[in-house]
Amino acid sequence: MPEVMINGPEGRIEARYLHAQDPGAPIALMLHPHPQHGGTMNNKVVYSLYQTFVARGFSTLRFNFRGVGRSQGVYSGGEGELSDAASALDWVQTYNPNARFCWIAGFSFGAWIGMQLLMRRPEISGFVSIAPPANLFDFTFLAPCPASGLVINGDKDEIVPADSVKKLVDKLSTQKGITITHNVIKGANHFFGPQIDDLSRLVGTYLDANVPATADEDK
């Protein structure tokens, strides 16, 4: 997973990127938890998501928001981080002009940023949202949610109560034309800990069922 440096709105953005051999491979962008609470691209959940997408042939990028690791700039409350994510997606698209699909995956704060990017970039065809902090941030911009996706949370989450995630999922699920798949992992807290393999398995199963294979695309 080579290190790359991306030119972002506030200077360089530190990232890790794995390029798939298939020139038409789908692309995926991973977004990490809150920069002011220890969130980095090396977070175990983010790394697990990254590996799950890579294993399914995606050209996959994860990166540090501004002010994290070697990424320049300072935390800006979400607006700047959304710009960072947009710059990162631009970079992946530049190196994958023939990508068949574009997906986004985020954990906690990263899920909030990811869903905002989803609203602004119509080329994003699917999403994975892990423990979206519906109790801490405003998700009303998802009106309507433009793509189907997967939401996963733990029933023992001490930061994002399970009922707040369910309310968000219920709201999104009333919209026509999209399907929100919601999985709750029993015994899992906000960081999933021993349940990280369960998380990876659920994401992998969802991708296997919802990302068309190359052969299907070529028929």
PDB file of N, CA and C in Angstrom, residues 95-194:
ATOM      1  N   TYR A  95      -6.503   9.124 -11.614  1.00  0.00           N
ATOM      2  CA  TYR A  95      -5.692   7.931 -11.884  1.00  0.00           C
ATOM      3  C   TYR A  95      -6.535   6.732 -12.312  1.00  0.00           C
ATOM      4  N   ASN A  96      -7.828   6.902 -12.320  1.00  0.00           N
ATOM      5  CA  ASN A  96      -8.726   5.805 -12.719  1.00  0.00           C
ATOM      6  C   ASN A  96      -9.839   6.341 -13.618  1.00  0.00           C
ATOM      7  N   PRO A  97      -9.480   6.878 -14.773  1.00  0.00           N
ATOM      8  CA  PRO A  97     -10.494   7.519 -15.623  1.00  0.00           C
ATOM      9  C   PRO A  97     -11.538   6.558 -16.169  1.00  0.00           C
ATOM     10  N   ASN A  98     -11.245   5.252 -16.140  1.00  0.00           N
ATOM     11  CA  ASN A  98     -12.192   4.276 -16.690  1.00  0.00           C
ATOM     12  C   ASN A  98     -12.881   3.447 -15.612  1.00  0.00           C
ATOM     13  N   ALA A  99     -12.846   3.928 -14.376  1.00  0.00           N
ATOM     14  CA  ALA A  99     -13.455   3.180 -13.265  1.00  0.00           C
ATOM     15  C   ALA A  99     -14.946   2.956 -13.509  1.00  0.00           C
ATOM     16  N   ARG A 100     -15.383   1.719 -13.282  1.00  0.00           N
ATOM     17  CA  ARG A 100     -16.785   1.378 -13.526  1.00  0.00           C
ATOM     18  C   ARG A 100     -17.721   1.925 -12.464  1.00  0.00           C
ATOM     19  N   PHE A 101     -17.231   1.995 -11.219  1.00  0.00           N
ATOM     20  CA  PHE A 101     -18.063   2.473 -10.117  1.00  0.00           C
ATOM     21  C   PHE A 101     -17.222   3.289  -9.155  1.00  0.00           C
ATOM     22  N   CYS A 102     -17.897   4.080  -8.347  1.00  0.00           N
ATOM     23  CA  CYS A 102     -17.233   4.860  -7.311  1.00  0.00           C
ATOM     24  C   CYS A 102     -18.001   4.674  -6.005  1.00  0.00           C
ATOM     25  N   TRP A 103     -17.286   4.213  -4.969  1.00  0.00           N
ATOM     26  CA  TRP A 103     -17.896   4.002  -3.659  1.00  0.00           C
ATOM     27  C   TRP A 103     -17.174   4.824  -2.608  1.00  0.00           C
ATOM     28  N   ILE A 104     -17.884   5.085  -1.516  1.00  0.00           N
ATOM     29  CA  ILE A 104     -17.292   5.799  -0.402  1.00  0.00           C
ATOM     30  C   ILE A 104     -17.633   5.070   0.889  1.00  0.00           C
ATOM     31  N   ALA A 105     -16.676   5.036   1.821  1.00  0.00           N
ATOM     32  CA  ALA A 105     -16.902   4.371   3.103  1.00  0.00           C
ATOM     33  C   ALA A 105     -16.314   5.234   4.213  1.00  0.00           C
ATOM     34  N   GLY A 106     -17.087   5.413   5.276  1.00  0.00           N
ATOM     35  CA  GLY A 106     -16.610   6.233   6.380  1.00  0.00           C
ATOM     36  C   GLY A 106     -17.019   5.672   7.718  1.00  0.00           C
ATOM     37  N   PHE A 107     -16.213   5.980   8.712  1.00  0.00           N
ATOM     38  CA  PHE A 107     -16.462   5.532  10.082  1.00  0.00           C
ATOM     39  C   PHE A 107     -16.637   6.743  10.993  1.00  0.00           C
ATOM     40  N   SER A 108     -17.763   6.780  11.715  1.00  0.00           N
ATOM     41  CA  SER A 108     -18.060   7.830  12.685  1.00  0.00           C
ATOM     42  C   SER A 108     -18.041   9.207  12.005  1.00  0.00           C
ATOM     43  N   PHE A 109     -17.196  10.120  12.443  1.00  0.00           N
ATOM     44  CA  PHE A 109     -17.081  11.433  11.799  1.00  0.00           C
ATOM     45  C   PHE A 109     -16.879  11.270  10.286  1.00  0.00           C
ATOM     46  N   GLY A 110     -16.083  10.277   9.900  1.00  0.00           N
ATOM     47  CA  GLY A 110     -15.855  10.020   8.485  1.00  0.00           C
ATOM     48  C   GLY A 110     -17.115   9.628   7.745  1.00  0.00           C
ATOM     49  N   ALA A 111     -18.046   8.974   8.450  1.00  0.00           N
ATOM     50  CA  ALA A 111     -19.331   8.625   7.834  1.00  0.00           C
ATOM     51  C   ALA A 111     -20.141   9.888   7.544  1.00  0.00           C
ATOM     52  N   TRP A 112     -20.079  10.850   8.455  1.00  0.00           N
ATOM     53  CA  TRP A 112     -20.785  12.128   8.261  1.00  0.00           C
ATOM     54  C   TRP A 112     -20.216  12.884   7.066  1.00  0.00           C
ATOM     55  N   ILE A 113     -18.892  12.964   6.995  1.00  0.00           N
ATOM     56  CA  ILE A 113     -18.259  13.624   5.855  1.00  0.00           C
ATOM     57  C   ILE A 113     -18.573  12.874   4.567  1.00  0.00           C
ATOM     58  N   GLY A 114     -18.512  11.547   4.630  1.00  0.00           N
ATOM     59  CA  GLY A 114     -18.771  10.741   3.449  1.00  0.00           C
ATOM     60  C   GLY A 114     -20.169  10.939   2.887  1.00  0.00           C
ATOM     61  N   MET A 115     -21.145  11.043   3.771  1.00  0.00           N
ATOM     62  CA  MET A 115     -22.516  11.229   3.307  1.00  0.00           C
ATOM     63  C   MET A 115     -22.713  12.620   2.693  1.00  0.00           C
ATOM     64  N   GLN A 116     -21.971  13.596   3.193  1.00  0.00           N
ATOM     65  CA  GLN A 116     -22.036  14.928   2.578  1.00  0.00           C
ATOM     66  C   GLN A 116     -21.423  14.902   1.173  1.00  0.00           C
ATOM     67  N   LEU A 117     -20.311  14.183   1.047  1.00  0.00           N
ATOM     68  CA  LEU A 117     -19.679  14.057  -0.269  1.00  0.00           C
ATOM     69  C   LEU A 117     -20.602  13.320  -1.236  1.00  0.00           C
ATOM     70  N   LEU A 118     -21.295  12.328  -0.728  1.00  0.00           N
ATOM     71  CA  LEU A 118     -22.263  11.574  -1.530  1.00  0.00           C
ATOM     72  C   LEU A 118     -23.312  12.504  -2.145  1.00  0.00           C
ATOM     73  N   MET A 119     -23.750  13.499  -1.377  1.00  0.00           N
ATOM     74  CA  MET A 119     -24.762  14.440  -1.866  1.00  0.00           C
ATOM     75  C   MET A 119     -24.215  15.342  -2.967  1.00  0.00           C
ATOM     76  N   ARG A 120     -22.903  15.571  -2.952  1.00  0.00           N
ATOM     77  CA  ARG A 120     -22.304  16.529  -3.883  1.00  0.00           C
ATOM     78  C   ARG A 120     -21.707  15.893  -5.135  1.00  0.00           C
ATOM     79  N   ARG A 121     -21.518  14.590  -5.094  1.00  0.00           N
ATOM     80  CA  ARG A 121     -20.849  13.921  -6.213  1.00  0.00           C
ATOM     81  C   ARG A 121     -21.741  12.812  -6.767  1.00  0.00           C
ATOM     82  N   PRO A 122     -22.488  13.095  -7.803  1.00  0.00           N
ATOM     83  CA  PRO A 122     -23.448  12.112  -8.328  1.00  0.00           C
ATOM     84  C   PRO A 122     -22.808  10.844  -8.871  1.00  0.00           C
ATOM     85  N   GLU A 123     -21.488  10.882  -9.109  1.00  0.00           N
ATOM     86  CA  GLU A 123     -20.839   9.675  -9.624  1.00  0.00           C
ATOM     87  C   GLU A 123     -20.652   8.608  -8.547  1.00  0.00           C
ATOM     88  N   ILE A 124     -20.845   8.957  -7.273  1.00  0.00           N
ATOM     89  CA  ILE A 124     -20.732   7.968  -6.197  1.00  0.00           C
ATOM     90  C   ILE A 124     -21.966   7.072  -6.245  1.00  0.00           C
ATOM     91  N   SER A 125     -21.742   5.780  -6.465  1.00  0.00           N
ATOM     92  CA  SER A 125     -22.865   4.868  -6.706  1.00  0.00           C
ATOM     93  C   SER A 125     -23.251   4.031  -5.491  1.00  0.00           C
ATOM     94  N   GLY A 126     -22.433   4.051  -4.438  1.00  0.00           N
ATOM     95  CA  GLY A 126     -22.766   3.281  -3.244  1.00  0.00           C
ATOM     96  C   GLY A 126     -21.947   3.751  -2.064  1.00  0.00           C
ATOM     97  N   PHE A 127     -22.423   3.419  -0.859  1.00  0.00           N
ATOM     98  CA  PHE A 127     -21.706   3.863   0.331  1.00  0.00           C
ATOM     99  C   PHE A 127     -21.773   2.824   1.444  1.00  0.00           C
ATOM    100  N   VAL A 128     -20.783   2.892   2.326  1.00  0.00           N
ATOM    101  CA  VAL A 128     -20.766   2.121   3.561  1.00  0.00           C
ATOM    102  C   VAL A 128     -20.577   3.121   4.692  1.00  0.00           C
ATOM    103  N   SER A 129     -21.497   3.143   5.625  1.00  0.00           N
ATOM    104  CA  SER A 129     -21.475   4.109   6.722  1.00  0.00           C
ATOM    105  C   SER A 129     -21.423   3.345   8.044  1.00  0.00           C
ATOM    106  N   ILE A 130     -20.284   3.454   8.753  1.00  0.00           N
ATOM    107  CA  ILE A 130     -20.088   2.728  10.000  1.00  0.00           C
ATOM    108  C   ILE A 130     -20.280   3.665  11.182  1.00  0.00           C
ATOM    109  N   ALA A 131     -21.216   3.339  12.059  1.00  0.00           N
ATOM    110  CA  ALA A 131     -21.522   4.136  13.252  1.00  0.00           C
ATOM    111  C   ALA A 131     -21.693   5.611  12.924  1.00  0.00           C
ATOM    112  N   PRO A 132     -22.595   5.951  11.995  1.00  0.00           N
ATOM    113  CA  PRO A 132     -22.794   7.364  11.659  1.00  0.00           C
ATOM    114  C   PRO A 132     -23.294   8.126  12.894  1.00  0.00           C
ATOM    115  N   PRO A 133     -22.625   9.216  13.265  1.00  0.00           N
ATOM    116  CA  PRO A 133     -22.944   9.913  14.520  1.00  0.00           C
ATOM    117  C   PRO A 133     -24.178  10.804  14.411  1.00  0.00           C
ATOM    118  N   ALA A 134     -25.326  10.158  14.235  1.00  0.00           N
ATOM    119  CA  ALA A 134     -26.570  10.889  14.007  1.00  0.00           C
ATOM    120  C   ALA A 134     -27.002  11.716  15.215  1.00  0.00           C
ATOM    121  N   ASN A 135     -26.475  11.374  16.389  1.00  0.00           N
ATOM    122  CA  ASN A 135     -26.796  12.145  17.592  1.00  0.00           C
ATOM    123  C   ASN A 135     -25.906  13.361  17.779  1.00  0.00           C
ATOM    124  N   LEU A 136     -24.811  13.422  17.043  1.00  0.00           N
ATOM    125  CA  LEU A 136     -23.813  14.481  17.234  1.00  0.00           C
ATOM    126  C   LEU A 136     -23.759  15.472  16.080  1.00  0.00           C
ATOM    127  N   PHE A 137     -24.124  15.032  14.881  1.00  0.00           N
ATOM    128  CA  PHE A 137     -24.052  15.884  13.704  1.00  0.00           C
ATOM    129  C   PHE A 137     -25.376  15.866  12.954  1.00  0.00           C
ATOM    130  N   ASP A 138     -25.594  16.910  12.184  1.00  0.00           N
ATOM    131  CA  ASP A 138     -26.828  17.069  11.425  1.00  0.00           C
ATOM    132  C   ASP A 138     -26.762  16.277  10.127  1.00  0.00           C
ATOM    133  N   PHE A 139     -27.672  15.330   9.961  1.00  0.00           N
ATOM    134  CA  PHE A 139     -27.742  14.535   8.737  1.00  0.00           C
ATOM    135  C   PHE A 139     -28.952  14.908   7.882  1.00  0.00           C
ATOM    136  N   THR A 140     -29.598  16.027   8.176  1.00  0.00           N
ATOM    137  CA  THR A 140     -30.818  16.385   7.437  1.00  0.00           C
ATOM    138  C   THR A 140     -30.539  16.747   5.981  1.00  0.00           C
ATOM    139  N   PHE A 141     -29.256  16.941   5.633  1.00  0.00           N
ATOM    140  CA  PHE A 141     -28.914  17.231   4.239  1.00  0.00           C
ATOM    141  C   PHE A 141     -29.231  16.049   3.328  1.00  0.00           C
ATOM    142  N   LEU A 142     -29.435  14.870   3.902  1.00  0.00           N
ATOM    143  CA  LEU A 142     -29.757  13.676   3.100  1.00  0.00           C
ATOM    144  C   LEU A 142     -31.241  13.695   2.731  1.00  0.00           C
ATOM    145  N   ALA A 143     -31.575  14.624   1.871  1.00  0.00           N
ATOM    146  CA  ALA A 143     -32.974  14.800   1.502  1.00  0.00           C
ATOM    147  C   ALA A 143     -33.078  15.138   0.019  1.00  0.00           C
ATOM    148  N   PRO A 144     -33.218  14.129  -0.834  1.00  0.00           N
ATOM    149  CA  PRO A 144     -33.166  12.704  -0.477  1.00  0.00           C
ATOM    150  C   PRO A 144     -31.749  12.142  -0.551  1.00  0.00           C
ATOM    151  N   CYS A 145     -31.572  10.966   0.013  1.00  0.00           N
ATOM    152  CA  CYS A 145     -30.303  10.255  -0.101  1.00  0.00           C
ATOM    153  C   CYS A 145     -30.181   9.758  -1.548  1.00  0.00           C
ATOM    154  N   PRO A 146     -29.086  10.072  -2.233  1.00  0.00           N
ATOM    155  CA  PRO A 146     -29.021   9.785  -3.673  1.00  0.00           C
ATOM    156  C   PRO A 146     -28.605   8.371  -4.072  1.00  0.00           C
ATOM    157  N   ALA A 147     -28.223   7.530  -3.109  1.00  0.00           N
ATOM    158  CA  ALA A 147     -27.752   6.191  -3.479  1.00  0.00           C
ATOM    159  C   ALA A 147     -28.084   5.193  -2.378  1.00  0.00           C
ATOM    160  N   SER A 148     -28.163   3.935  -2.759  1.00  0.00           N
ATOM    161  CA  SER A 148     -28.349   2.875  -1.772  1.00  0.00           C
ATOM    162  C   SER A 148     -27.027   2.621  -1.053  1.00  0.00           C
ATOM    163  N   GLY A 149     -27.111   2.048   0.138  1.00  0.00           N
ATOM    164  CA  GLY A 149     -25.883   1.782   0.869  1.00  0.00           C
ATOM    165  C   GLY A 149     -26.096   0.938   2.102  1.00  0.00           C
ATOM    166  N   LEU A 150     -24.998   0.753   2.838  1.00  0.00           N
ATOM    167  CA  LEU A 150     -24.965  -0.092   4.022  1.00  0.00           C
ATOM    168  C   LEU A 150     -24.648   0.743   5.253  1.00  0.00           C
ATOM    169  N   VAL A 151     -25.404   0.538   6.316  1.00  0.00           N
ATOM    170  CA  VAL A 151     -25.150   1.180   7.605  1.00  0.00           C
ATOM    171  C   VAL A 151     -24.941   0.085   8.645  1.00  0.00           C
ATOM    172  N   ILE A 152     -23.854   0.194   9.410  1.00  0.00           N
ATOM    173  CA  ILE A 152     -23.559  -0.774  10.463  1.00  0.00           C
ATOM    174  C   ILE A 152     -23.247  -0.027  11.755  1.00  0.00           C
ATOM    175  N   ASN A 153     -23.776  -0.520  12.854  1.00  0.00           N
ATOM    176  CA  ASN A 153     -23.431   0.023  14.168  1.00  0.00           C
ATOM    177  C   ASN A 153     -23.497  -1.090  15.198  1.00  0.00           C
ATOM    178  N   GLY A 154     -22.965  -0.812  16.386  1.00  0.00           N
ATOM    179  CA  GLY A 154     -23.006  -1.779  17.472  1.00  0.00           C
ATOM    180  C   GLY A 154     -24.120  -1.466  18.444  1.00  0.00           C
ATOM    181  N   ASP A 155     -24.688  -2.492  19.064  1.00  0.00           N
ATOM    182  CA  ASP A 155     -25.777  -2.234  20.006  1.00  0.00           C
ATOM    183  C   ASP A 155     -25.271  -1.776  21.377  1.00  0.00           C
ATOM    184  N   LYS A 156     -23.953  -1.774  21.568  1.00  0.00           N
ATOM    185  CA  LYS A 156     -23.369  -1.302  22.827  1.00  0.00           C
ATOM    186  C   LYS A 156     -22.529  -0.040  22.611  1.00  0.00           C
ATOM    187  N   ASP A 157     -22.819   0.671  21.533  1.00  0.00           N
ATOM    188  CA  ASP A 157     -22.071   1.890  21.215  1.00  0.00           C
ATOM    189  C   ASP A 157     -22.323   2.938  22.292  1.00  0.00           C
ATOM    190  N   GLU A 158     -21.241   3.377  22.953  1.00  0.00           N
ATOM    191  CA  GLU A 158     -21.358   4.319  24.051  1.00  0.00           C
ATOM    192  C   GLU A 158     -21.281   5.773  23.585  1.00  0.00           C
ATOM    193  N   ILE A 159     -20.950   5.992  22.307  1.00  0.00           N
ATOM    194  CA  ILE A 159     -20.820   7.338  21.758  1.00  0.00           C
ATOM    195  C   ILE A 159     -22.008   7.690  20.866  1.00  0.00           C
ATOM    196  N   VAL A 160     -22.400   6.750  20.033  1.00  0.00           N
ATOM    197  CA  VAL A 160     -23.545   6.944  19.142  1.00  0.00           C
ATOM    198  C   VAL A 160     -24.608   5.908  19.502  1.00  0.00           C
ATOM    199  N   PRO A 161     -25.634   6.304  20.258  1.00  0.00           N
ATOM    200  CA  PRO A 161     -26.662   5.352  20.674  1.00  0.00           C
ATOM    201  C   PRO A 161     -27.315   4.660  19.480  1.00  0.00           C
ATOM    202  N   ALA A 162     -27.594   3.381  19.654  1.00  0.00           N
ATOM    203  CA  ALA A 162     -28.159   2.590  18.561  1.00  0.00           C
ATOM    204  C   ALA A 162     -29.483   3.163  18.057  1.00  0.00           C
ATOM    205  N   ASP A 163     -30.272   3.741  18.966  1.00  0.00           N
ATOM    206  CA  ASP A 163     -31.574   4.252  18.532  1.00  0.00           C
ATOM    207  C   ASP A 163     -31.435   5.465  17.614  1.00  0.00           C
ATOM    208  N   SER A 164     -30.362   6.248  17.780  1.00  0.00           N
ATOM    209  CA  SER A 164     -30.170   7.409  16.898  1.00  0.00           C
ATOM    210  C   SER A 164     -29.825   6.952  15.492  1.00  0.00           C
ATOM    211  N   VAL A 165     -29.060   5.862  15.376  1.00  0.00           N
ATOM    212  CA  VAL A 165     -28.742   5.323  14.050  1.00  0.00           C
ATOM    213  C   VAL A 165     -29.997   4.745  13.406  1.00  0.00           C
ATOM    214  N   LYS A 166     -30.797   4.057  14.208  1.00  0.00           N
ATOM    215  CA  LYS A 166     -32.022   3.461  13.663  1.00  0.00           C
ATOM    216  C   LYS A 166     -32.972   4.543  13.130  1.00  0.00           C
ATOM    217  N   LYS A 167     -33.056   5.660  13.843  1.00  0.00           N
ATOM    218  CA  LYS A 167     -33.928   6.743  13.387  1.00  0.00           C
ATOM    219  C   LYS A 167     -33.452   7.288  12.043  1.00  0.00           C
ATOM    220  N   LEU A 168     -32.140   7.399  11.895  1.00  0.00           N
ATOM    221  CA  LEU A 168     -31.585   7.867  10.626  1.00  0.00           C
ATOM    222  C   LEU A 168     -31.892   6.874   9.513  1.00  0.00           C
ATOM    223  N   VAL A 169     -31.666   5.597   9.776  1.00  0.00           N
ATOM    224  CA  VAL A 169     -31.929   4.562   8.773  1.00  0.00           C
ATOM    225  C   VAL A 169     -33.408   4.539   8.398  1.00  0.00           C
ATOM    226  N   ASP A 170     -34.282   4.635   9.404  1.00  0.00           N
ATOM    227  CA  ASP A 170     -35.724   4.628   9.140  1.00  0.00           C
ATOM    228  C   ASP A 170     -36.125   5.796   8.246  1.00  0.00           C
ATOM    229  N   LYS A 171     -35.524   6.956   8.508  1.00  0.00           N
ATOM    230  CA  LYS A 171     -35.835   8.136   7.688  1.00  0.00           C
ATOM    231  C   LYS A 171     -35.385   7.934   6.251  1.00  0.00           C
ATOM    232  N   LEU A 172     -34.171   7.442   6.069  1.00  0.00           N
ATOM    233  CA  LEU A 172     -33.654   7.233   4.717  1.00  0.00           C
ATOM    234  C   LEU A 172     -34.414   6.141   3.977  1.00  0.00           C
ATOM    235  N   SER A 173     -34.891   5.162   4.733  1.00  0.00           N
ATOM    236  CA  SER A 173     -35.551   4.014   4.123  1.00  0.00           C
ATOM    237  C   SER A 173     -36.943   4.334   3.595  1.00  0.00           C
ATOM    238  N   THR A 174     -37.485   5.507   3.930  1.00  0.00           N
ATOM    239  CA  THR A 174     -38.806   5.891   3.417  1.00  0.00           C
ATOM    240  C   THR A 174     -38.727   6.404   1.988  1.00  0.00           C
ATOM    241  N   GLN A 175     -37.526   6.651   1.502  1.00  0.00           N
ATOM    242  CA  GLN A 175     -37.356   7.220   0.170  1.00  0.00           C
ATOM    243  C   GLN A 175     -37.478   6.144  -0.907  1.00  0.00           C
ATOM    244  N   LYS A 176     -38.125   6.504  -1.981  1.00  0.00           N
ATOM    245  CA  LYS A 176     -38.311   5.576  -3.083  1.00  0.00           C
ATOM    246  C   LYS A 176     -37.024   5.451  -3.903  1.00  0.00           C
ATOM    247  N   GLY A 177     -36.797   4.256  -4.420  1.00  0.00           N
ATOM    248  CA  GLY A 177     -35.708   4.056  -5.356  1.00  0.00           C
ATOM    249  C   GLY A 177     -34.362   3.717  -4.755  1.00  0.00           C
ATOM    250  N   ILE A 178     -34.248   3.746  -3.437  1.00  0.00           N
ATOM    251  CA  ILE A 178     -32.993   3.352  -2.810  1.00  0.00           C
ATOM    252  C   ILE A 178     -33.279   2.318  -1.715  1.00  0.00           C
ATOM    253  N   THR A 179     -32.252   1.566  -1.385  1.00  0.00           N
ATOM    254  CA  THR A 179     -32.366   0.562  -0.329  1.00  0.00           C
ATOM    255  C   THR A 179     -31.235   0.763   0.668  1.00  0.00           C
ATOM    256  N   ILE A 180     -31.604   0.958   1.925  1.00  0.00           N
ATOM    257  CA  ILE A 180     -30.606   1.086   2.987  1.00  0.00           C
ATOM    258  C   ILE A 180     -30.575  -0.230   3.763  1.00  0.00           C
ATOM    259  N   THR A 181     -29.449  -0.917   3.690  1.00  0.00           N
ATOM    260  CA  THR A 181     -29.262  -2.151   4.451  1.00  0.00           C
ATOM    261  C   THR A 181     -28.665  -1.795   5.803  1.00  0.00           C
ATOM    262  N   HIS A 182     -29.298  -2.255   6.874  1.00  0.00           N
ATOM    263  CA  HIS A 182     -28.860  -1.884   8.222  1.00  0.00           C
ATOM    264  C   HIS A 182     -28.532  -3.142   9.024  1.00  0.00           C
ATOM    265  N   ASN A 183     -27.288  -3.227   9.478  1.00  0.00           N
ATOM    266  CA  ASN A 183     -26.852  -4.335  10.322  1.00  0.00           C
ATOM    267  C   ASN A 183     -26.413  -3.810  11.684  1.00  0.00           C
ATOM    268  N   VAL A 184     -26.881  -4.450  12.731  1.00  0.00           N
ATOM    269  CA  VAL A 184     -26.469  -4.109  14.092  1.00  0.00           C
ATOM    270  C   VAL A 184     -25.659  -5.285  14.644  1.00  0.00           C
ATOM    271  N   ILE A 185     -24.438  -5.009  15.081  1.00  0.00           N
ATOM    272  CA  ILE A 185     -23.572  -6.059  15.609  1.00  0.00           C
ATOM    273  C   ILE A 185     -23.727  -6.129  17.120  1.00  0.00           C
ATOM    274  N   LYS A 186     -24.199  -7.273  17.587  1.00  0.00           N
ATOM    275  CA  LYS A 186     -24.449  -7.446  19.021  1.00  0.00           C
ATOM    276  C   LYS A 186     -23.142  -7.426  19.815  1.00  0.00           C
ATOM    277  N   GLY A 187     -23.168  -6.709  20.916  1.00  0.00           N
ATOM    278  CA  GLY A 187     -22.024  -6.652  21.807  1.00  0.00           C
ATOM    279  C   GLY A 187     -20.948  -5.674  21.410  1.00  0.00           C
ATOM    280  N   ALA A 188     -21.092  -5.023  20.241  1.00  0.00           N
ATOM    281  CA  ALA A 188     -20.054  -4.129  19.745  1.00  0.00           C
ATOM    282  C   ALA A 188     -20.221  -2.720  20.291  1.00  0.00           C
ATOM    283  N   ASN A 189     -19.096  -2.125  20.703  1.00  0.00           N
ATOM    284  CA  ASN A 189     -19.129  -0.727  21.108  1.00  0.00           C
ATOM    285  C   ASN A 189     -18.788   0.145  19.895  1.00  0.00           C
ATOM    286  N   HIS A 190     -18.462   1.412  20.128  1.00  0.00           N
ATOM    287  CA  HIS A 190     -18.237   2.333  19.009  1.00  0.00           C
ATOM    288  C   HIS A 190     -17.044   1.919  18.151  1.00  0.00           C
ATOM    289  N   PHE A 191     -16.053   1.284  18.744  1.00  0.00           N
ATOM    290  CA  PHE A 191     -14.824   0.953  18.017  1.00  0.00           C
ATOM    291  C   PHE A 191     -14.759  -0.509  17.590  1.00  0.00           C
ATOM    292  N   PHE A 192     -15.778  -1.279  17.912  1.00  0.00           N
ATOM    293  CA  PHE A 192     -15.983  -2.656  17.467  1.00  0.00           C
ATOM    294  C   PHE A 192     -15.033  -3.679  18.084  1.00  0.00           C
ATOM    295  N   GLY A 193     -13.814  -3.314  18.407  1.00  0.00           N
ATOM    296  CA  GLY A 193     -12.925  -4.199  19.158  1.00  0.00           C
ATOM    297  C   GLY A 193     -12.932  -5.625  18.650  1.00  0.00           C
ATOM    298  N   PRO A 194     -13.354  -6.596  19.502  1.00  0.00           N
ATOM    299  CA  PRO A 194     -13.349  -8.011  19.108  1.00  0.00           C
ATOM    300  C   PRO A 194     -14.283  -8.322  17.936  1.00  0.00           C
TER     301      PRO A 194
END
